[in-house]
Amino acid sequence: MIPIITAFEQSPDRGQGLARDMPVRWALEEVGQPYEVRLVSFSAMKEAAHRALHPFGQIPTYEAGDLALFESGAIVFHIAECHVGLLPQDTNARSRAIMWMFAALSTVEPPIVQLEIATYLERDQTWYEQRLPMVEDSIRSRLAELSDRLGGTDWLDDVFSAGDLLMVQVLRRLSGSSLIKEYPNLCAYVARGEARPAFKRAFEAQLAVFTGKSPD
Ligand code: GTB
C-alpha cells in the first residue's frame, strides 16, 4: 500500500525543505517506502475535507489504508515503528531514540519557532529589539547543551535514528541564522544528516514542487 502525504502547493520556504512534510518525506526515504504526495493550497487546508484529516487545517497528513495521521512527529514515529531502519531493535536504545524525537520537537524546537515568529511577525513591534536577544539567548542555551551532549560523536545515540532525523530537521530551521555557527559540532551534525542519500532524495522531491521540475 502506497501512503499518501500532504504538502504545501506553494511552500513559503521556496524549496528550502523547512516545512514539515520534509521530515515525513525523509523518513519514508530512509526506510525505502515509496509514497505519493497530494499538494494542498492554504485555502484547501482550511476546508472540511482537509480538516477531516487534520483538525488544525495544516500539513502534513499521512494516509495509508484505513489509517489517517497528522503531526509530523507522530507520522515519523509511525513510519519508524512499521519499518526497519529508524529505531533500534534493542528496547533501551529504542526508548532513547524516541526520547530524542521528543527532545527535538518539545525542547529544542520551541525557542527556534519563537525566533521565527519574532523575525517574521513581530519585527514592527516597539519591543522587538528588546525581545530578540532574549529569544536568541534561549536558543543559544539549548544549542550549547545539545552541543555538549553530542560532543564529537556522529549521532545522538550511537547509530542514526528517527531522533537524529527530527533533530537535524529542527536545527535546519536555523540555517538562515548565525546562531548555529557558534557550534561547529552541530553544524557538522546537520551536514551529516543532509549528506544522507535519503535526505537528498526527500529534499529534491520537495524542491521539485517549488521549481515545477521533476527530480532526476
Ligand atoms: N506540529 C505540527 C506538525 O509537526 O505537523 C505543525 C504543522 C505545521 O506547522 N504545519 C504548517 C502549516 O500547515 C506547515 S509547516 N501551516 C499552515 C497553516 O497553519 O495555516 C511549518 C512551516 C511553514 C513554513 C516554513 N518556512 O517557510 O520556512 C517552515 C515551517
mmCIF file of C-alpha atoms and ligand atoms in Angstrom:
data_model
loop_
_atom_site.group_PDB
_atom_site.id
_atom_site.type_symbol
_atom_site.label_atom_id
_atom_site.label_comp_id
_atom_site.label_asym_id
_atom_site.label_seq_id
_atom_site.Cartn_x
_atom_site.Cartn_y
_atom_site.Cartn_z
ATOM 1 C CA MET A 1 0.000 0.000 0.000
ATOM 2 C CA ILE A 2 1.423 3.368 -1.025
ATOM 3 C CA PRO A 3 0.924 6.035 1.659
ATOM 4 C CA ILE A 4 -0.261 9.499 0.639
ATOM 5 C CA ILE A 5 1.078 12.546 2.402
ATOM 6 C CA THR A 6 0.087 16.181 2.038
ATOM 7 C CA ALA A 7 2.428 19.094 1.427
ATOM 8 C CA PHE A 8 2.160 22.787 0.561
ATOM 9 C CA GLU A 9 1.166 23.517 -3.027
ATOM 10 C CA GLN A 10 3.304 26.651 -2.642
ATOM 11 C CA SER A 11 5.648 26.430 0.297
ATOM 12 C CA PRO A 12 6.576 29.768 1.862
ATOM 13 C CA ASP A 13 10.131 28.446 2.253
ATOM 14 C CA ARG A 14 10.567 28.440 -1.547
ATOM 15 C CA GLY A 15 12.000 24.922 -1.673
ATOM 16 C CA GLN A 16 14.363 25.060 1.312
ATOM 17 C CA GLY A 17 12.770 21.932 2.756
ATOM 18 C CA LEU A 18 11.827 23.598 6.034
ATOM 19 C CA ALA A 19 8.111 22.780 6.027
ATOM 20 C CA ARG A 20 7.016 19.747 7.974
ATOM 21 C CA ASP A 21 6.382 17.450 5.065
ATOM 22 C CA MET A 22 10.204 17.306 4.828
ATOM 23 C CA PRO A 23 10.822 15.032 7.875
ATOM 24 C CA VAL A 24 7.994 12.762 6.713
ATOM 25 C CA ARG A 25 9.462 12.525 3.209
ATOM 26 C CA TRP A 26 12.913 11.935 4.706
ATOM 27 C CA ALA A 27 11.659 9.154 6.993
ATOM 28 C CA LEU A 28 9.877 7.444 4.095
ATOM 29 C CA GLU A 29 13.046 7.676 2.013
ATOM 30 C CA GLU A 30 15.195 6.289 4.854
ATOM 31 C CA VAL A 31 13.058 3.146 5.083
ATOM 32 C CA GLY A 32 12.626 2.787 1.324
ATOM 33 C CA GLN A 33 8.867 3.228 1.368
ATOM 34 C CA PRO A 34 7.505 4.799 -1.854
ATOM 35 C CA TYR A 35 4.843 7.451 -1.287
ATOM 36 C CA GLU A 36 2.541 9.819 -3.091
ATOM 37 C CA VAL A 37 2.068 13.481 -2.335
ATOM 38 C CA ARG A 38 -1.153 15.428 -2.532
ATOM 39 C CA LEU A 39 -0.422 19.150 -2.726
ATOM 40 C CA VAL A 40 -2.826 21.456 -0.925
ATOM 41 C CA SER A 41 -3.330 25.206 -1.100
ATOM 42 C CA PHE A 42 -3.657 27.373 2.010
ATOM 43 C CA SER A 43 -7.406 27.712 1.391
ATOM 44 C CA ALA A 44 -7.928 23.974 0.781
ATOM 45 C CA MET A 45 -6.183 23.266 4.099
ATOM 46 C CA LYS A 46 -8.967 25.069 5.901
ATOM 47 C CA GLU A 47 -11.804 23.272 4.113
ATOM 48 C CA ALA A 48 -13.831 20.487 5.716
ATOM 49 C CA ALA A 49 -12.336 17.732 3.549
ATOM 50 C CA HIS A 50 -8.804 18.507 4.752
ATOM 51 C CA ARG A 51 -9.894 19.232 8.322
ATOM 52 C CA ALA A 52 -11.357 15.727 8.442
ATOM 53 C CA LEU A 53 -7.734 14.588 8.158
ATOM 54 C CA HIS A 54 -6.138 17.416 10.099
ATOM 55 C CA PRO A 55 -8.265 19.169 12.733
ATOM 56 C CA PHE A 56 -5.930 22.180 12.754
ATOM 57 C CA GLY A 57 -6.061 22.664 8.990
ATOM 58 C CA GLN A 58 -2.331 22.142 8.387
ATOM 59 C CA ILE A 59 0.133 19.930 6.544
ATOM 60 C CA PRO A 60 1.471 17.286 6.701
ATOM 61 C CA THR A 61 -1.020 14.455 6.871
ATOM 62 C CA TYR A 62 -0.448 10.773 6.180
ATOM 63 C CA GLU A 63 -2.960 8.249 4.872
ATOM 64 C CA ALA A 64 -2.372 4.532 4.387
ATOM 65 C CA GLY A 65 -5.336 2.185 4.133
ATOM 66 C CA ASP A 66 -7.708 2.950 6.980
ATOM 67 C CA LEU A 67 -5.107 4.934 8.947
ATOM 68 C CA ALA A 68 -5.029 8.726 8.798
ATOM 69 C CA LEU A 69 -2.495 10.674 10.843
ATOM 70 C CA PHE A 70 -1.445 14.273 11.374
ATOM 71 C CA GLU A 71 1.538 15.726 13.335
ATOM 72 C CA SER A 72 4.875 15.230 11.643
ATOM 73 C CA GLY A 73 6.459 13.707 14.761
ATOM 74 C CA ALA A 74 3.677 11.130 15.099
ATOM 75 C CA ILE A 75 3.915 10.317 11.394
ATOM 76 C CA VAL A 76 7.697 9.836 11.567
ATOM 77 C CA PHE A 77 7.209 7.658 14.655
ATOM 78 C CA HIS A 78 4.618 5.536 12.826
ATOM 79 C CA ILE A 79 6.939 5.097 9.839
ATOM 80 C CA ALA A 80 9.794 4.177 12.186
ATOM 81 C CA GLU A 81 7.612 1.644 14.009
ATOM 82 C CA CYS A 82 6.439 -0.012 10.791
ATOM 83 C CA HIS A 83 9.828 -0.368 9.112
ATOM 84 C CA VAL A 84 13.369 -1.298 9.988
ATOM 85 C CA GLY A 85 15.979 1.431 9.973
ATOM 86 C CA LEU A 86 14.870 4.364 12.097
ATOM 87 C CA LEU A 87 14.525 2.819 15.562
ATOM 88 C CA PRO A 88 16.952 0.337 17.134
ATOM 89 C CA GLN A 89 15.699 -3.164 17.974
ATOM 90 C CA ASP A 90 17.173 -3.069 21.491
ATOM 91 C CA THR A 91 14.419 -1.865 23.861
ATOM 92 C CA ASN A 92 16.529 0.641 25.787
ATOM 93 C CA ALA A 93 18.200 2.049 22.683
ATOM 94 C CA ARG A 94 14.765 2.321 21.061
ATOM 95 C CA SER A 95 13.411 4.267 24.046
ATOM 96 C CA ARG A 96 16.394 6.611 23.905
ATOM 97 C CA ALA A 97 15.802 7.250 20.197
ATOM 98 C CA ILE A 98 12.152 8.075 20.973
ATOM 99 C CA MET A 99 13.350 10.328 23.799
ATOM 100 C CA TRP A 100 15.436 12.281 21.286
ATOM 101 C CA MET A 101 12.417 12.594 18.988
ATOM 102 C CA PHE A 102 10.518 14.264 21.821
ATOM 103 C CA ALA A 103 13.554 16.367 22.772
ATOM 104 C CA ALA A 104 13.825 17.676 19.217
ATOM 105 C CA LEU A 105 10.191 18.698 18.991
ATOM 106 C CA SER A 106 9.373 19.739 22.525
ATOM 107 C CA THR A 107 12.658 21.058 23.948
ATOM 108 C CA VAL A 108 14.900 22.273 21.117
ATOM 109 C CA GLU A 109 12.364 23.438 18.558
ATOM 110 C CA PRO A 110 10.097 25.778 20.616
ATOM 111 C CA PRO A 111 12.649 28.612 21.073
ATOM 112 C CA ILE A 112 13.572 28.296 17.366
ATOM 113 C CA VAL A 113 9.913 28.755 16.437
ATOM 114 C CA GLN A 114 9.818 31.795 18.747
ATOM 115 C CA LEU A 115 12.702 33.300 16.754
ATOM 116 C CA GLU A 116 10.792 32.749 13.503
ATOM 117 C CA ILE A 117 7.698 34.373 14.982
ATOM 118 C CA ALA A 118 9.761 37.327 16.212
ATOM 119 C CA THR A 119 11.548 37.704 12.870
ATOM 120 C CA TYR A 120 8.528 37.398 10.591
ATOM 121 C CA LEU A 121 5.633 38.708 12.676
ATOM 122 C CA GLU A 122 6.963 40.950 15.443
ATOM 123 C CA ARG A 123 9.614 42.981 13.653
ATOM 124 C CA ASP A 124 7.476 46.138 13.671
ATOM 125 C CA GLN A 125 6.644 45.994 17.356
ATOM 126 C CA THR A 126 8.211 48.594 19.643
ATOM 127 C CA TRP A 127 9.502 45.837 21.960
ATOM 128 C CA TYR A 128 11.055 43.735 19.150
ATOM 129 C CA GLU A 129 14.647 44.947 19.747
ATOM 130 C CA GLN A 130 14.382 44.027 23.434
ATOM 131 C CA ARG A 131 12.749 40.662 22.861
ATOM 132 C CA LEU A 132 15.063 39.417 20.102
ATOM 133 C CA PRO A 133 18.214 38.955 22.273
ATOM 134 C CA MET A 134 16.154 37.072 24.860
ATOM 135 C CA VAL A 135 14.817 34.675 22.248
ATOM 136 C CA GLU A 136 18.315 34.242 20.788
ATOM 137 C CA ASP A 137 19.754 33.515 24.241
ATOM 138 C CA SER A 138 17.126 30.843 24.867
ATOM 139 C CA ILE A 139 18.157 29.160 21.604
ATOM 140 C CA ARG A 140 21.847 29.533 22.490
ATOM 141 C CA SER A 141 21.269 27.744 25.798
ATOM 142 C CA ARG A 142 19.610 24.791 24.087
ATOM 143 C CA LEU A 143 22.262 24.650 21.357
ATOM 144 C CA ALA A 144 25.094 24.789 23.903
ATOM 145 C CA GLU A 145 23.534 21.943 25.894
ATOM 146 C CA LEU A 146 22.903 19.876 22.786
ATOM 147 C CA SER A 147 26.412 20.583 21.541
ATOM 148 C CA ASP A 148 27.870 19.417 24.869
ATOM 149 C CA ARG A 149 25.890 16.189 24.736
ATOM 150 C CA LEU A 150 26.711 15.447 21.106
ATOM 151 C CA GLY A 151 30.412 16.154 21.653
ATOM 152 C CA GLY A 152 32.486 14.544 18.934
ATOM 153 C CA THR A 153 30.041 11.761 18.077
ATOM 154 C CA ASP A 154 28.251 11.407 14.770
ATOM 155 C CA TRP A 155 24.731 10.864 16.125
ATOM 156 C CA LEU A 156 22.872 11.445 19.373
ATOM 157 C CA ASP A 157 22.914 7.812 20.448
ATOM 158 C CA ASP A 158 25.371 5.575 18.622
ATOM 159 C CA VAL A 159 23.522 4.964 15.339
ATOM 160 C CA PHE A 160 21.383 7.284 13.209
ATOM 161 C CA SER A 161 17.735 7.145 14.313
ATOM 162 C CA ALA A 162 14.416 8.947 13.974
ATOM 163 C CA GLY A 163 15.677 11.094 16.862
ATOM 164 C CA ASP A 164 18.533 12.389 14.706
ATOM 165 C CA LEU A 165 16.222 12.825 11.740
ATOM 166 C CA LEU A 166 13.918 15.133 13.697
ATOM 167 C CA MET A 167 16.779 16.909 15.496
ATOM 168 C CA VAL A 168 18.628 17.650 12.253
ATOM 169 C CA GLN A 169 15.408 18.898 10.675
ATOM 170 C CA VAL A 170 14.746 21.168 13.677
ATOM 171 C CA LEU A 171 18.305 22.567 13.543
ATOM 172 C CA ARG A 172 17.929 23.190 9.799
ATOM 173 C CA ARG A 173 15.363 25.835 10.699
ATOM 174 C CA LEU A 174 18.357 27.894 11.921
ATOM 175 C CA SER A 175 20.010 27.821 8.511
ATOM 176 C CA GLY A 176 19.200 31.497 7.969
ATOM 177 C CA SER A 177 20.642 32.481 11.364
ATOM 178 C CA SER A 178 24.237 32.818 12.525
ATOM 179 C CA LEU A 179 23.369 31.219 15.887
ATOM 180 C CA ILE A 180 24.165 27.644 14.930
ATOM 181 C CA LYS A 181 27.560 28.679 13.506
ATOM 182 C CA GLU A 182 28.680 29.210 17.116
ATOM 183 C CA TYR A 183 28.568 25.395 17.496
ATOM 184 C CA PRO A 184 30.786 23.700 14.889
ATOM 185 C CA ASN A 185 29.858 20.182 16.002
ATOM 186 C CA LEU A 186 26.157 20.974 15.485
ATOM 187 C CA CYS A 187 26.909 22.382 12.011
ATOM 188 C CA ALA A 188 28.787 19.164 11.193
ATOM 189 C CA TYR A 189 25.884 17.117 12.609
ATOM 190 C CA VAL A 190 23.375 18.899 10.351
ATOM 191 C CA ALA A 191 25.722 18.457 7.378
ATOM 192 C CA ARG A 192 25.964 14.717 8.143
ATOM 193 C CA GLY A 193 22.189 14.449 8.127
ATOM 194 C CA GLU A 194 21.899 16.428 4.906
ATOM 195 C CA ALA A 195 24.539 14.211 3.282
ATOM 196 C CA ARG A 196 22.402 11.090 3.704
ATOM 197 C CA PRO A 197 21.090 9.840 0.363
ATOM 198 C CA ALA A 198 17.565 9.607 1.797
ATOM 199 C CA PHE A 199 17.691 13.256 2.868
ATOM 200 C CA LYS A 200 18.855 14.288 -0.585
ATOM 201 C CA ARG A 201 16.028 12.393 -2.304
ATOM 202 C CA ALA A 202 13.452 13.927 0.035
ATOM 203 C CA PHE A 203 14.928 17.382 -0.429
ATOM 204 C CA GLU A 204 14.946 17.113 -4.229
ATOM 205 C CA ALA A 205 11.340 15.888 -4.243
ATOM 206 C CA GLN A 206 10.065 18.856 -2.234
ATOM 207 C CA LEU A 207 12.257 21.265 -4.235
ATOM 208 C CA ALA A 208 10.687 19.943 -7.431
ATOM 209 C CA VAL A 209 7.304 21.138 -6.166
ATOM 210 C CA PHE A 210 8.715 24.654 -5.954
ATOM 211 C CA THR A 211 10.607 24.646 -9.257
ATOM 212 C CA GLY A 212 7.934 22.709 -11.147
ATOM 213 C CA LYS A 213 10.662 20.387 -12.480
ATOM 214 C CA SER A 214 10.570 16.689 -11.621
ATOM 215 C CA PRO A 215 13.608 15.423 -9.662
ATOM 216 C CA ASP A 216 16.175 13.482 -11.754
HETATM 217 N N1 GTB B 1 3.015 20.353 14.955
HETATM 218 C C1 GTB B 1 2.598 20.224 13.580
HETATM 219 C C2 GTB B 1 3.447 19.147 12.876
HETATM 220 O O1 GTB B 1 4.599 18.948 13.290
HETATM 221 O O2 GTB B 1 2.950 18.507 11.937
HETATM 222 C C3 GTB B 1 2.754 21.595 12.914
HETATM 223 C C4 GTB B 1 2.283 21.577 11.485
HETATM 224 C C5 GTB B 1 2.529 22.906 10.829
HETATM 225 O O3 GTB B 1 3.008 23.877 11.475
HETATM 226 N N2 GTB B 1 2.219 22.971 9.544
HETATM 227 C C6 GTB B 1 2.406 24.201 8.794
HETATM 228 C C7 GTB B 1 1.089 24.594 8.166
HETATM 229 O O4 GTB B 1 0.369 23.767 7.646
HETATM 230 C C8 GTB B 1 3.387 23.975 7.679
HETATM 231 S S1 GTB B 1 4.981 23.510 8.263
HETATM 232 N N3 GTB B 1 0.808 25.891 8.157
HETATM 233 C C9 GTB B 1 -0.373 26.407 7.529
HETATM 234 C C10 GTB B 1 -1.355 26.915 8.496
HETATM 235 O O5 GTB B 1 -1.197 26.718 9.717
HETATM 236 O O6 GTB B 1 -2.323 27.538 8.032
HETATM 237 C C11 GTB B 1 5.516 24.970 9.197
HETATM 238 C C12 GTB B 1 6.429 25.796 8.350
HETATM 239 C C13 GTB B 1 5.918 26.665 7.427
HETATM 240 C C14 GTB B 1 6.785 27.440 6.676
HETATM 241 C C15 GTB B 1 8.135 27.342 6.876
HETATM 242 N N4 GTB B 1 9.022 28.164 6.126
HETATM 243 O O7 GTB B 1 8.599 28.879 5.246
HETATM 244 O O8 GTB B 1 10.235 28.124 6.389
HETATM 245 C C16 GTB B 1 8.649 26.466 7.809
HETATM 246 C C17 GTB B 1 7.771 25.689 8.564
#
